[in-house]
Short mmCIF file of N, CA and C in Angstrom, two decimals:
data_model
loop_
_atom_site.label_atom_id
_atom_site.label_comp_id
_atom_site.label_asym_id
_atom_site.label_seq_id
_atom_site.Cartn_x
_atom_site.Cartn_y
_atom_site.Cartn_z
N UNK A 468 -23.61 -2.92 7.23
CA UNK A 468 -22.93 -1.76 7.80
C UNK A 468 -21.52 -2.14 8.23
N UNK A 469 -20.71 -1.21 8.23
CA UNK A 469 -19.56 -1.41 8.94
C UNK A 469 -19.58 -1.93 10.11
N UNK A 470 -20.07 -2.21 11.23
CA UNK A 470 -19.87 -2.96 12.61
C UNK A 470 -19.60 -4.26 11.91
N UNK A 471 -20.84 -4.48 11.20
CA UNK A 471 -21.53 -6.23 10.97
C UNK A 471 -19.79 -6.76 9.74
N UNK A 472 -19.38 -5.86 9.11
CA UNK A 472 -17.91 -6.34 8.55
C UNK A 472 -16.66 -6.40 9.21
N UNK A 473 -16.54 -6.16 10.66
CA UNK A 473 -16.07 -6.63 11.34
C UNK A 473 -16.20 -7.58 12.01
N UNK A 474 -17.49 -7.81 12.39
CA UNK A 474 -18.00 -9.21 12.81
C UNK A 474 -17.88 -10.36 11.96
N UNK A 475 -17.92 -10.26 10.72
CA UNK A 475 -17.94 -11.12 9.95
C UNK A 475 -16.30 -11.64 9.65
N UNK A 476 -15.50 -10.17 9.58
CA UNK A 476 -14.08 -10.85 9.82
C UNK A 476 -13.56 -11.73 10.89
N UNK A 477 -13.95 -11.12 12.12
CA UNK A 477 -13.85 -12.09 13.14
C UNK A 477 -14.31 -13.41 13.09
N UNK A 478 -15.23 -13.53 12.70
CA UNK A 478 -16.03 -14.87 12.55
C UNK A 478 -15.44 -15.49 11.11
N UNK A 479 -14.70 -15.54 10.25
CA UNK A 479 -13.98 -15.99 9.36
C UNK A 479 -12.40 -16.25 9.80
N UNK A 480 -12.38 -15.70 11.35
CA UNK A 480 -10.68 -15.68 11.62
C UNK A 480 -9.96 -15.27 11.83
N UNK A 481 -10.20 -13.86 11.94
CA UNK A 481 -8.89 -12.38 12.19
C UNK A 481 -9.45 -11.98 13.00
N UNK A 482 -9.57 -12.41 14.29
CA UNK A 482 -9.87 -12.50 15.98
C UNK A 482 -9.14 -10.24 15.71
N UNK A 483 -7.90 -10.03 15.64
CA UNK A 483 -7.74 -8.50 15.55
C UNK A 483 -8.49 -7.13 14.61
N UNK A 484 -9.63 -7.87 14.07
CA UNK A 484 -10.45 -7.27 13.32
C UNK A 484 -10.76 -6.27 13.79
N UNK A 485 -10.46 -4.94 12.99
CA UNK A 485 -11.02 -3.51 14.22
C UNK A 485 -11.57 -2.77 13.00
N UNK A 486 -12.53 -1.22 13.74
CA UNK A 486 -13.54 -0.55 12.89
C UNK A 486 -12.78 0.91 12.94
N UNK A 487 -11.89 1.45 12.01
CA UNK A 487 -11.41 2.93 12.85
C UNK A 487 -12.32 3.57 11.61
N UNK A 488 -11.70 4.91 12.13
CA UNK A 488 -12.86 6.28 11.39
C UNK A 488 -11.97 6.59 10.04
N UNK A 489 -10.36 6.99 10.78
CA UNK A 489 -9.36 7.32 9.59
C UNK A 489 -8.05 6.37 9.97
N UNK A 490 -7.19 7.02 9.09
CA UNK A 490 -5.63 6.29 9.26
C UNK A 490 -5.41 6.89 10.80
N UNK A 491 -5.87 8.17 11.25
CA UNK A 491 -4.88 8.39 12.62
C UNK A 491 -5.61 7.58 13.55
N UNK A 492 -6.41 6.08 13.23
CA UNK A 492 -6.92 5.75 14.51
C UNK A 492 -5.56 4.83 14.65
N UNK A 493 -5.01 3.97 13.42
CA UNK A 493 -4.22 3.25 13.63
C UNK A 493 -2.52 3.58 14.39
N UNK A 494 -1.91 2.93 15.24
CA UNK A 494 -0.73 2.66 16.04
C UNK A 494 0.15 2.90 15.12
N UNK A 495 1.21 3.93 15.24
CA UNK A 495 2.12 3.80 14.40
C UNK A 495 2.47 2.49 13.44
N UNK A 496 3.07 1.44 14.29
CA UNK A 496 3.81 0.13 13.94
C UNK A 496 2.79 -0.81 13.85
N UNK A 497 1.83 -0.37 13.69
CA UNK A 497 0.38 -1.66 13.79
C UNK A 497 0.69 -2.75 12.24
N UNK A 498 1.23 -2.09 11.11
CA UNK A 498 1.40 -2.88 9.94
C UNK A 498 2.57 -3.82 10.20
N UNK A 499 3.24 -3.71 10.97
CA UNK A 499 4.61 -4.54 11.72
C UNK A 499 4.50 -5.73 11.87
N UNK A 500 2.89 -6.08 12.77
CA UNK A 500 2.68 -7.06 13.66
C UNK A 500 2.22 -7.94 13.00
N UNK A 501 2.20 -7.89 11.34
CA UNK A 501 1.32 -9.19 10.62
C UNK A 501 2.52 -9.30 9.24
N UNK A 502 1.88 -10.51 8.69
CA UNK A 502 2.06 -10.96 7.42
C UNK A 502 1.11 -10.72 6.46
N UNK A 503 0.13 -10.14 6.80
CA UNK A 503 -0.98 -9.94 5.99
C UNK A 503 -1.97 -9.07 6.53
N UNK A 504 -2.53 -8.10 5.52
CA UNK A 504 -3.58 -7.02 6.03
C UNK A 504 -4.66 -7.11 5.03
N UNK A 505 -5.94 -7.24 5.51
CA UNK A 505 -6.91 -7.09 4.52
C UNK A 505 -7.74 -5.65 5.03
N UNK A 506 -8.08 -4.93 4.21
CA UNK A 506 -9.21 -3.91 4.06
C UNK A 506 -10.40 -3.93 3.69
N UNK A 507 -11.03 -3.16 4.00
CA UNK A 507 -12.58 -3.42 3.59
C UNK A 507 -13.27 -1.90 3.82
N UNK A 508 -14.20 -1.51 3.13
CA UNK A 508 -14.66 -0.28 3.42
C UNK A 508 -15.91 -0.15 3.58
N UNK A 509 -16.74 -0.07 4.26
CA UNK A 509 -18.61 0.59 4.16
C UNK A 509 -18.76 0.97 2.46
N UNK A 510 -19.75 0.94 2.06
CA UNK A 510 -20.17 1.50 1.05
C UNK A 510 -19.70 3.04 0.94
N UNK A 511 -20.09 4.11 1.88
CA UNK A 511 -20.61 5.15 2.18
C UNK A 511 -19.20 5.87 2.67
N UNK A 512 -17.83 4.60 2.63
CA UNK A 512 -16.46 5.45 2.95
C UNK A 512 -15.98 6.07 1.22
N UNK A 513 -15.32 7.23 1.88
CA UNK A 513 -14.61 8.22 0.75
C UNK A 513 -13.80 7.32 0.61
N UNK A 514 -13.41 7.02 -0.81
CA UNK A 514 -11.92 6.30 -1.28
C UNK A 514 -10.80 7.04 -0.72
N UNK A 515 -10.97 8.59 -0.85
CA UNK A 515 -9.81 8.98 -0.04
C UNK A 515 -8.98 8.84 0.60
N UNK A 516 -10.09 8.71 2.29
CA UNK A 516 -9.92 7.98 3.49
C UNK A 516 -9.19 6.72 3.42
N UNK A 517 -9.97 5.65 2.75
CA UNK A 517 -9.30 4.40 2.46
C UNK A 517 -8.07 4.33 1.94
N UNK A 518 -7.48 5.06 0.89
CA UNK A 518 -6.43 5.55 0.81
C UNK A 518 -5.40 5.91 1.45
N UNK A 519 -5.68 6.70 2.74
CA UNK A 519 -5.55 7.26 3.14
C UNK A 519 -4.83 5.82 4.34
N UNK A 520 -5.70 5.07 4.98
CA UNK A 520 -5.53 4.24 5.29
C UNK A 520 -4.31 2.96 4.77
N UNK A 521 -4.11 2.39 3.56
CA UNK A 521 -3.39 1.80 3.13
C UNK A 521 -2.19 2.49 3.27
N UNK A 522 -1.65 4.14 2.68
CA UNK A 522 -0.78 4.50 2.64
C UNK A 522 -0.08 5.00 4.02
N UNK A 523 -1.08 4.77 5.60
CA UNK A 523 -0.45 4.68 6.64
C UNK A 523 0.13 3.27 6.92
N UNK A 524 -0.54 2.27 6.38
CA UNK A 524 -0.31 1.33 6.75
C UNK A 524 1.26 0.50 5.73
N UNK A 525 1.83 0.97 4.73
CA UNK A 525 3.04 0.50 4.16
C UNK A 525 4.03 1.64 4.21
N UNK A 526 3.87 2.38 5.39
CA UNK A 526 4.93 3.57 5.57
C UNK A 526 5.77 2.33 6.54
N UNK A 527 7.14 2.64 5.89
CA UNK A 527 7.91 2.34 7.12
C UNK A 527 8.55 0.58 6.66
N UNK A 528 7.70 -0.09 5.63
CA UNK A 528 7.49 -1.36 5.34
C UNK A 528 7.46 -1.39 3.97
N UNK A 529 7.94 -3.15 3.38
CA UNK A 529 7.83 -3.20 2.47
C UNK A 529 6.52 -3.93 1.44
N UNK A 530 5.60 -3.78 1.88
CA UNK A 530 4.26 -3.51 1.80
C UNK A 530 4.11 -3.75 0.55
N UNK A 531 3.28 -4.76 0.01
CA UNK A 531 3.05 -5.03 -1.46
C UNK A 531 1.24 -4.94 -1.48
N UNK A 532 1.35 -4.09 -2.28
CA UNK A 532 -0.25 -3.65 -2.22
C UNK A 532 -0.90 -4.12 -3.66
N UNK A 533 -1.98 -5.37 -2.99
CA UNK A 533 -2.81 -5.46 -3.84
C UNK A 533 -3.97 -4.91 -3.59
N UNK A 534 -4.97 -4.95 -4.90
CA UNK A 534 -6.01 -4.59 -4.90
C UNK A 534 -7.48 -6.05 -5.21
N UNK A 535 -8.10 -5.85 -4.27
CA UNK A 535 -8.95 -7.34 -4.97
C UNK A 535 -10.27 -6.82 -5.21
N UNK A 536 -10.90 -6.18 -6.08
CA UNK A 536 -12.55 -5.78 -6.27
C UNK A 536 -13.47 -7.02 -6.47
N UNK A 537 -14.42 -6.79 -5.51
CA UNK A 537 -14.85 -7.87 -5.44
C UNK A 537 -16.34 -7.20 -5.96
N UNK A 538 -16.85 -6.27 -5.81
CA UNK A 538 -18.21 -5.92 -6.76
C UNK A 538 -18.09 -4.21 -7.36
N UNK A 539 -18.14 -3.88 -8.07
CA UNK A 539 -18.13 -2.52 -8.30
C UNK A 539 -19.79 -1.62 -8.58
N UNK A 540 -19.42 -0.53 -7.86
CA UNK A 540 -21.21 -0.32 -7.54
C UNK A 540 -21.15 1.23 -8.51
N UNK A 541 -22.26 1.00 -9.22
CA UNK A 541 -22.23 2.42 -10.03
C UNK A 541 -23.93 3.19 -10.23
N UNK A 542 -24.11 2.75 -9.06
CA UNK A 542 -25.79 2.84 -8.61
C UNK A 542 -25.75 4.63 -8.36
N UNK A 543 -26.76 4.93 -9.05
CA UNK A 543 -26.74 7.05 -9.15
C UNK A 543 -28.48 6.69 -8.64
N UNK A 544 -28.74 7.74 -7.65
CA UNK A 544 -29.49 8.05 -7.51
C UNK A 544 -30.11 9.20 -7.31
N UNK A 545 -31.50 9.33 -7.54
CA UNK A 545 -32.10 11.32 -8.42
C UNK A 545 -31.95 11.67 -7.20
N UNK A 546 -31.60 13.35 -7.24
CA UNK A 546 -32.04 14.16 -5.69
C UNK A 546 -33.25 14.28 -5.74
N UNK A 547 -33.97 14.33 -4.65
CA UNK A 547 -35.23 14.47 -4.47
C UNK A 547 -36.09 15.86 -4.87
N UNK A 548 -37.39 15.37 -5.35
CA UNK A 548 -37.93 16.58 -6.32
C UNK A 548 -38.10 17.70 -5.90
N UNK A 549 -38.09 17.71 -4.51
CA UNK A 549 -38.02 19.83 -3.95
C UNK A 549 -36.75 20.11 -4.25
N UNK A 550 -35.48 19.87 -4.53
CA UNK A 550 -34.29 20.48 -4.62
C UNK A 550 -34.10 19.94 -5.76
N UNK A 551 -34.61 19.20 -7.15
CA UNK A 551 -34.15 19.23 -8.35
C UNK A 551 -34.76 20.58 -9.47
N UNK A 552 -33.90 20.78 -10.19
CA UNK A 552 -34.27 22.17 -11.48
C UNK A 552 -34.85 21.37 -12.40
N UNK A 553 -35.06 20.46 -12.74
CA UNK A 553 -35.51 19.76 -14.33
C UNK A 553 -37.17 19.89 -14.42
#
């Protein structure tokens, strides 16, 4: 879950590791204060959002955005049989 990937950042080293909902949790100038930003998302976050997130975070800065995929999930699962037509 998302808590436990913050914990785990912390515990690898980025003691400022935080959990927000969207981009408006973050401080205006919060991308200011580093040399480096890593992201990470829950399974269960909209890319949107995340999106949404990066592009608050290189407003203002010259922000070189990579991307690093580290597993890609393409797992479909059936709706359950009272609400399927087939």
């Amino acid at each position: 879950n998302s808590v436990r990937l913050v914990e785990v950042a912390q515990l690898a080293g980025c003691p400022r590791s935080k959990l927000i909902q969207s981009a408006d949790d973050l401080e205006h100038d919060f991308a200011t204060e580093f040399q480096g930003i890593g992201i990470t998302a829950g399974a269960s976050a909209p890319e949107d959002l995340v999106q949404a997130v990066v592009d608050k975070l290189s407003q203002g800065t010259n922000a070189q955005i990579r991307e690093h995929v580290v597993a890609r999930e393409d797992v479909a699962f059936k709706l359950p049989r009272v609400v399927r037509t087939d």
